[in-house]
XYZ file of C-alpha atoms in Angstrom:
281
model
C -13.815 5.250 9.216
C -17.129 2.719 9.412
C -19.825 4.057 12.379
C -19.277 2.289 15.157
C -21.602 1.278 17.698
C -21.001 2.925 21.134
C -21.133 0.322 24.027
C -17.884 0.794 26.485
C -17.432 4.306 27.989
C -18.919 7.793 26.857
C -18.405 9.629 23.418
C -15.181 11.738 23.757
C -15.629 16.072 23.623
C -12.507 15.945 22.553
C -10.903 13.598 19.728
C -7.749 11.823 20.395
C -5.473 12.891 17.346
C -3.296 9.850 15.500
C -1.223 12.609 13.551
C 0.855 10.286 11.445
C -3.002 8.363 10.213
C -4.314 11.705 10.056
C -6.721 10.160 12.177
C -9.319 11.923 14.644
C -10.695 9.234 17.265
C -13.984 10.041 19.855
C -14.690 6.756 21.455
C -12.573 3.263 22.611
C -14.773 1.557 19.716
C -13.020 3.608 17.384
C -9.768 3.171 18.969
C -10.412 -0.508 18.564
C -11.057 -0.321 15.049
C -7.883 1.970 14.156
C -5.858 -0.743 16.067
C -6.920 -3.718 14.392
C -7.291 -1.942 10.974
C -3.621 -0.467 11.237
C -2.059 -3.236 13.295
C 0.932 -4.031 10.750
C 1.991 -0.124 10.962
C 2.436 0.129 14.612
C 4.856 -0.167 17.450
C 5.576 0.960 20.639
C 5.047 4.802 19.114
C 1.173 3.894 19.817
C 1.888 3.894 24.004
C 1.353 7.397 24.313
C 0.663 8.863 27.780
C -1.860 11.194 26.214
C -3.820 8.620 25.146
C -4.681 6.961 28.402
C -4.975 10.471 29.707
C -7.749 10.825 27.066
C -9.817 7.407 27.340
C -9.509 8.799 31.440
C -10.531 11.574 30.892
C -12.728 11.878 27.706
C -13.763 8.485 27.831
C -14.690 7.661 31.172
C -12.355 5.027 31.497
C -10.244 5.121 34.472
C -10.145 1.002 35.213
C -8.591 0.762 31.892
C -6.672 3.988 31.921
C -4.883 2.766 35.487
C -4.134 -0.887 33.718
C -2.496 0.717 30.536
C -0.486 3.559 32.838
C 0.562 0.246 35.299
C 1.823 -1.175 31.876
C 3.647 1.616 30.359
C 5.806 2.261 33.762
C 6.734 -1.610 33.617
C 7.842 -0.961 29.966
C 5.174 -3.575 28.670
C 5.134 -4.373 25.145
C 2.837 -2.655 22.339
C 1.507 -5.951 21.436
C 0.340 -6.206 25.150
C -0.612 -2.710 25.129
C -3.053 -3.001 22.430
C -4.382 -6.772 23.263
C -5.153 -5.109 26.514
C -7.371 -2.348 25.627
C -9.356 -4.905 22.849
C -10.030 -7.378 24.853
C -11.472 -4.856 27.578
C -13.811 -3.292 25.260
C -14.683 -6.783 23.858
C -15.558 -5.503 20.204
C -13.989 -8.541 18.365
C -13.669 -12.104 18.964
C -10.319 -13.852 20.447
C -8.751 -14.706 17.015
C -8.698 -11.248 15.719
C -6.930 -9.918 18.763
C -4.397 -12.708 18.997
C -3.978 -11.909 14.667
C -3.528 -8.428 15.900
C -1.104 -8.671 19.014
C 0.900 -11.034 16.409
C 1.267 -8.496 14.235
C 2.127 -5.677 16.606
C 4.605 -7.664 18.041
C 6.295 -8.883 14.960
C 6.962 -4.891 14.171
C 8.656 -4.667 17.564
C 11.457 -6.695 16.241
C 12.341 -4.864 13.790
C 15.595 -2.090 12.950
C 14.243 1.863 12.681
C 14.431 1.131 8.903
C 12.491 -1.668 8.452
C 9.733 -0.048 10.643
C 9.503 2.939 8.163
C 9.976 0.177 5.198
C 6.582 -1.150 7.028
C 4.807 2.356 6.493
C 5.685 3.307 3.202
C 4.808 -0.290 1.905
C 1.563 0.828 3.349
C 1.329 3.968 1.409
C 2.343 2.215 -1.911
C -0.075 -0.866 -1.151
C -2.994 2.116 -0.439
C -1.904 3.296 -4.073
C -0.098 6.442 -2.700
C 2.280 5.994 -5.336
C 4.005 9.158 -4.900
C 4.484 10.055 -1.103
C 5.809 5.766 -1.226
C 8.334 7.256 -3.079
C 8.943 10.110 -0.287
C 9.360 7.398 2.120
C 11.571 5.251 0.394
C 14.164 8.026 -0.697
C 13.929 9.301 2.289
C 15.216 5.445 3.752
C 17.984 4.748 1.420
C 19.152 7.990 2.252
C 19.666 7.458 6.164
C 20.235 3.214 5.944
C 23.524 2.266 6.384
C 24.787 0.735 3.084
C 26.239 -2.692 4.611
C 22.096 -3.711 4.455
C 21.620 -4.796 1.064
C 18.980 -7.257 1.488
C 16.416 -3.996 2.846
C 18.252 -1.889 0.060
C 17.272 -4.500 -2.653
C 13.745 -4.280 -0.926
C 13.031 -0.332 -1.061
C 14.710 -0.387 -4.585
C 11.965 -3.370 -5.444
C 9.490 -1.815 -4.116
C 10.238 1.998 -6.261
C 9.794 0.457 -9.280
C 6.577 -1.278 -8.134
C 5.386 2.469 -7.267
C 6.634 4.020 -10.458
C 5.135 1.550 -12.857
C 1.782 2.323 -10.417
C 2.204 5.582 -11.815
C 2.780 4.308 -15.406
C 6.627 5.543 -15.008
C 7.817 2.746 -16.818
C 11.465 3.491 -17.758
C 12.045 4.688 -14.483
C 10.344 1.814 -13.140
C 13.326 -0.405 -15.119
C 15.862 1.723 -13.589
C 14.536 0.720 -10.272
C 14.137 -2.647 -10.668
C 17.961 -3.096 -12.241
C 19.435 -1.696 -9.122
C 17.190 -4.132 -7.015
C 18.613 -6.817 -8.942
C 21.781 -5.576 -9.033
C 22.177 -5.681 -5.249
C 20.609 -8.656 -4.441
C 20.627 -11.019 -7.183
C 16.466 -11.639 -7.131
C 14.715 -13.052 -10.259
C 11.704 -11.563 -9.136
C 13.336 -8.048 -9.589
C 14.802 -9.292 -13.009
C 11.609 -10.346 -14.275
C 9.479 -7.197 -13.047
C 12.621 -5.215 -14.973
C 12.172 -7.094 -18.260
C 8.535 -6.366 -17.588
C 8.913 -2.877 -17.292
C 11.205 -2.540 -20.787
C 8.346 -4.811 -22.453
C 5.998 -1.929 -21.546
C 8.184 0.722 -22.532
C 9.667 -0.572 -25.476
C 8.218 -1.512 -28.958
C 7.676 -5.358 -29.441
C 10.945 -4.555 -32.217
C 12.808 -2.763 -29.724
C 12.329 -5.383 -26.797
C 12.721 -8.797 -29.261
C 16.378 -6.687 -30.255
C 17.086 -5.863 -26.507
C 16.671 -9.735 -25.449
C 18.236 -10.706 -28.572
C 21.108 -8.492 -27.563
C 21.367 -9.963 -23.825
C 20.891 -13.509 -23.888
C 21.360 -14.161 -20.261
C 17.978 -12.740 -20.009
C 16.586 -15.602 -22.423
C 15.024 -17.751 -20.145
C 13.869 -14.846 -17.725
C 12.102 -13.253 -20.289
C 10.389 -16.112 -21.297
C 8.770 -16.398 -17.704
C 7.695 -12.560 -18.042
C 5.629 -14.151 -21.228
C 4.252 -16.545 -20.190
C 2.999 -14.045 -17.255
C 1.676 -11.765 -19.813
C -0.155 -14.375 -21.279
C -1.545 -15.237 -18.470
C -2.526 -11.706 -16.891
C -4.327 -11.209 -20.399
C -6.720 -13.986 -20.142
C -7.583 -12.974 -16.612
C -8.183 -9.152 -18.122
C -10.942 -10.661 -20.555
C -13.421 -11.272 -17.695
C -12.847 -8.374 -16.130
C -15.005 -4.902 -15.755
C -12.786 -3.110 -17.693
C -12.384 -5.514 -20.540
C -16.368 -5.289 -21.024
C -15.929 -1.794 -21.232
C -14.019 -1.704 -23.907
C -15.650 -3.967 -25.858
C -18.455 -1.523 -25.401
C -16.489 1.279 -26.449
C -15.574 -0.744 -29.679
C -19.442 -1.257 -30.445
C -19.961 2.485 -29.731
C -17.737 3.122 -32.096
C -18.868 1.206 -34.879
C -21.902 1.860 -34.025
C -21.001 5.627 -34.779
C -19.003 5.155 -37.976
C -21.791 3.439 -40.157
C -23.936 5.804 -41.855
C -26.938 5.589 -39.420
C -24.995 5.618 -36.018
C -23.587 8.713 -34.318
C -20.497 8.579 -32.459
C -21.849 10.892 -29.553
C -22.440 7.530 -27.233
C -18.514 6.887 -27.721
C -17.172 10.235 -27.384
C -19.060 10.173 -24.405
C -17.604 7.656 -22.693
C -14.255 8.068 -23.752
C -14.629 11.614 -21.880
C -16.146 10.061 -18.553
C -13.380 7.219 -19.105
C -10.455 9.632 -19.194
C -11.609 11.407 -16.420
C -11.638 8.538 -14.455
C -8.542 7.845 -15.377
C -7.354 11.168 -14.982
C -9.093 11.093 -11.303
C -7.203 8.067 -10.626
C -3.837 9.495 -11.211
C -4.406 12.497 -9.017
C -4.490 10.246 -6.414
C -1.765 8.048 -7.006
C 0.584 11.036 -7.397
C -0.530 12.980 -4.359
């Protein structure tokens, strides 16, 4: 979390623990911060007695503490909860607490499942391919089946995770029962581009040869791969590899070495590997 600046109340002894953020707060700045950063994930979970016992308590804060107690006896909502506390500490501006009282509040409308839906999206948008994954078994396992719009979502949504994790076939999978539930083309296309990845360029041409009521869609996916490789050329990584190439070359005429380009293949591929520790933890 960024340092913030201490202006409203006294530095807490004793954090106030967000278990579910793994998150340790010790002043109302902070608390500000977690609830405008995290806004989207919460609901009426975030009203926690313990909490205005600690910004009492810890904090110094017993006008506020007495407001939000007043508020959760008359059942107020989260959105009203949170607005309250930010605009008592006055760390940001009116538009970012309306933004984030809009957000709170449009989580209070929704079932159980789409509120978890809401949190693992989180964890997949955060790159946390693999506990996403967690979440959205865990989902489909517990929704009732009669919701096949949020089923088409999760299923959507576990391919997006598993092709995070260059899981490409599975990805497919995935993204065919998405479709398959809730006739998408967006799901079709991401499955055609899943196969393009996985396949050879033989295997895919005979696999759309083979199905041509996937013709036109895989013409869109194309066109999208065209497109996503002219944006890769200016890129950071792209220059890297073109200095990898010149490394190389550089290394296979007779008065080059290839030490520079082992070199950074090794610090590349740890990267890499780095990377993909996190994605699957």
């Amino acid at each position: 979390m960024s340092q913030i600046i201490l202006a409203t109340g006294r530095y807490a002894q004793e954090p106030y623990l967000m278990n579910k953020f793994y998150s340790s707060l010790y002043s109302v700045e902070e608390l500000c911060y977690f609830l405008v950063d995290k806004a989207e994930l919460l609901d009426r979970e975030v009203m926690q007695p313990e909490m205005i016992q600690w910004l009492d308590e810890q904090c110094g804060l017993n006008q506020l503490a007495h407001t939000l107690y007043a508020m959760l006896n008359q059942k107020a909502s989260a959105a009203a909860f949170a607005g309250t506390i930010l605009e008592y500490v006055g760390l940001y501006d009116e538009e970012t607490i309306a933004r984030t009282e809009e957000l709170i509040r449009s989580n209070e409308g929704l079932s159980p499942y789409e509120r978890r839906k809401v949190k693992a999206d989180y964890l997949l948008q955060n790159r946390k391919y693999y506990g996403a994954l967690g979440q959205y078994h865990s989902i489909l396992a517990q929704m009732p089946e009669t919701d096949r719009l949020l089923k088409a979502k999760i299923l959507h949504n576990m391919g997006v995770a598993c092709a995070g994790m260059f899981m490409f076939r599975q990805a497919s999978q995935w993204f065919m029962q998405s479709y398959q539930t809730v006739q998408e083309e967006e799901s079709l296309a991401a499955y055609l581009a899943a196969l393009r990845l996985c396949f050879s360029e033989k295997d895919y041409v005979a696999f759309i040869s083979e199905h041509p009521e996937y013709h036109d869609a895989s013409l869109k996916v194309e066109r999208r791969i065209e497109q996503a490789a002219g944006q890769f050329e200016g890129t950071d990584e792209n220059r890297m590899l073109f200095t990898l190439q010149v490394f190389r070359e550089e290394g296979n005429n007779s008065f080059g070495s290839a030490a520079p380009y082992y070199h950074e293949i090794d610090e590349l591929t740890a990267a890499l590997k780095d990377n993909y520790r996190e994605y699957v933890s």
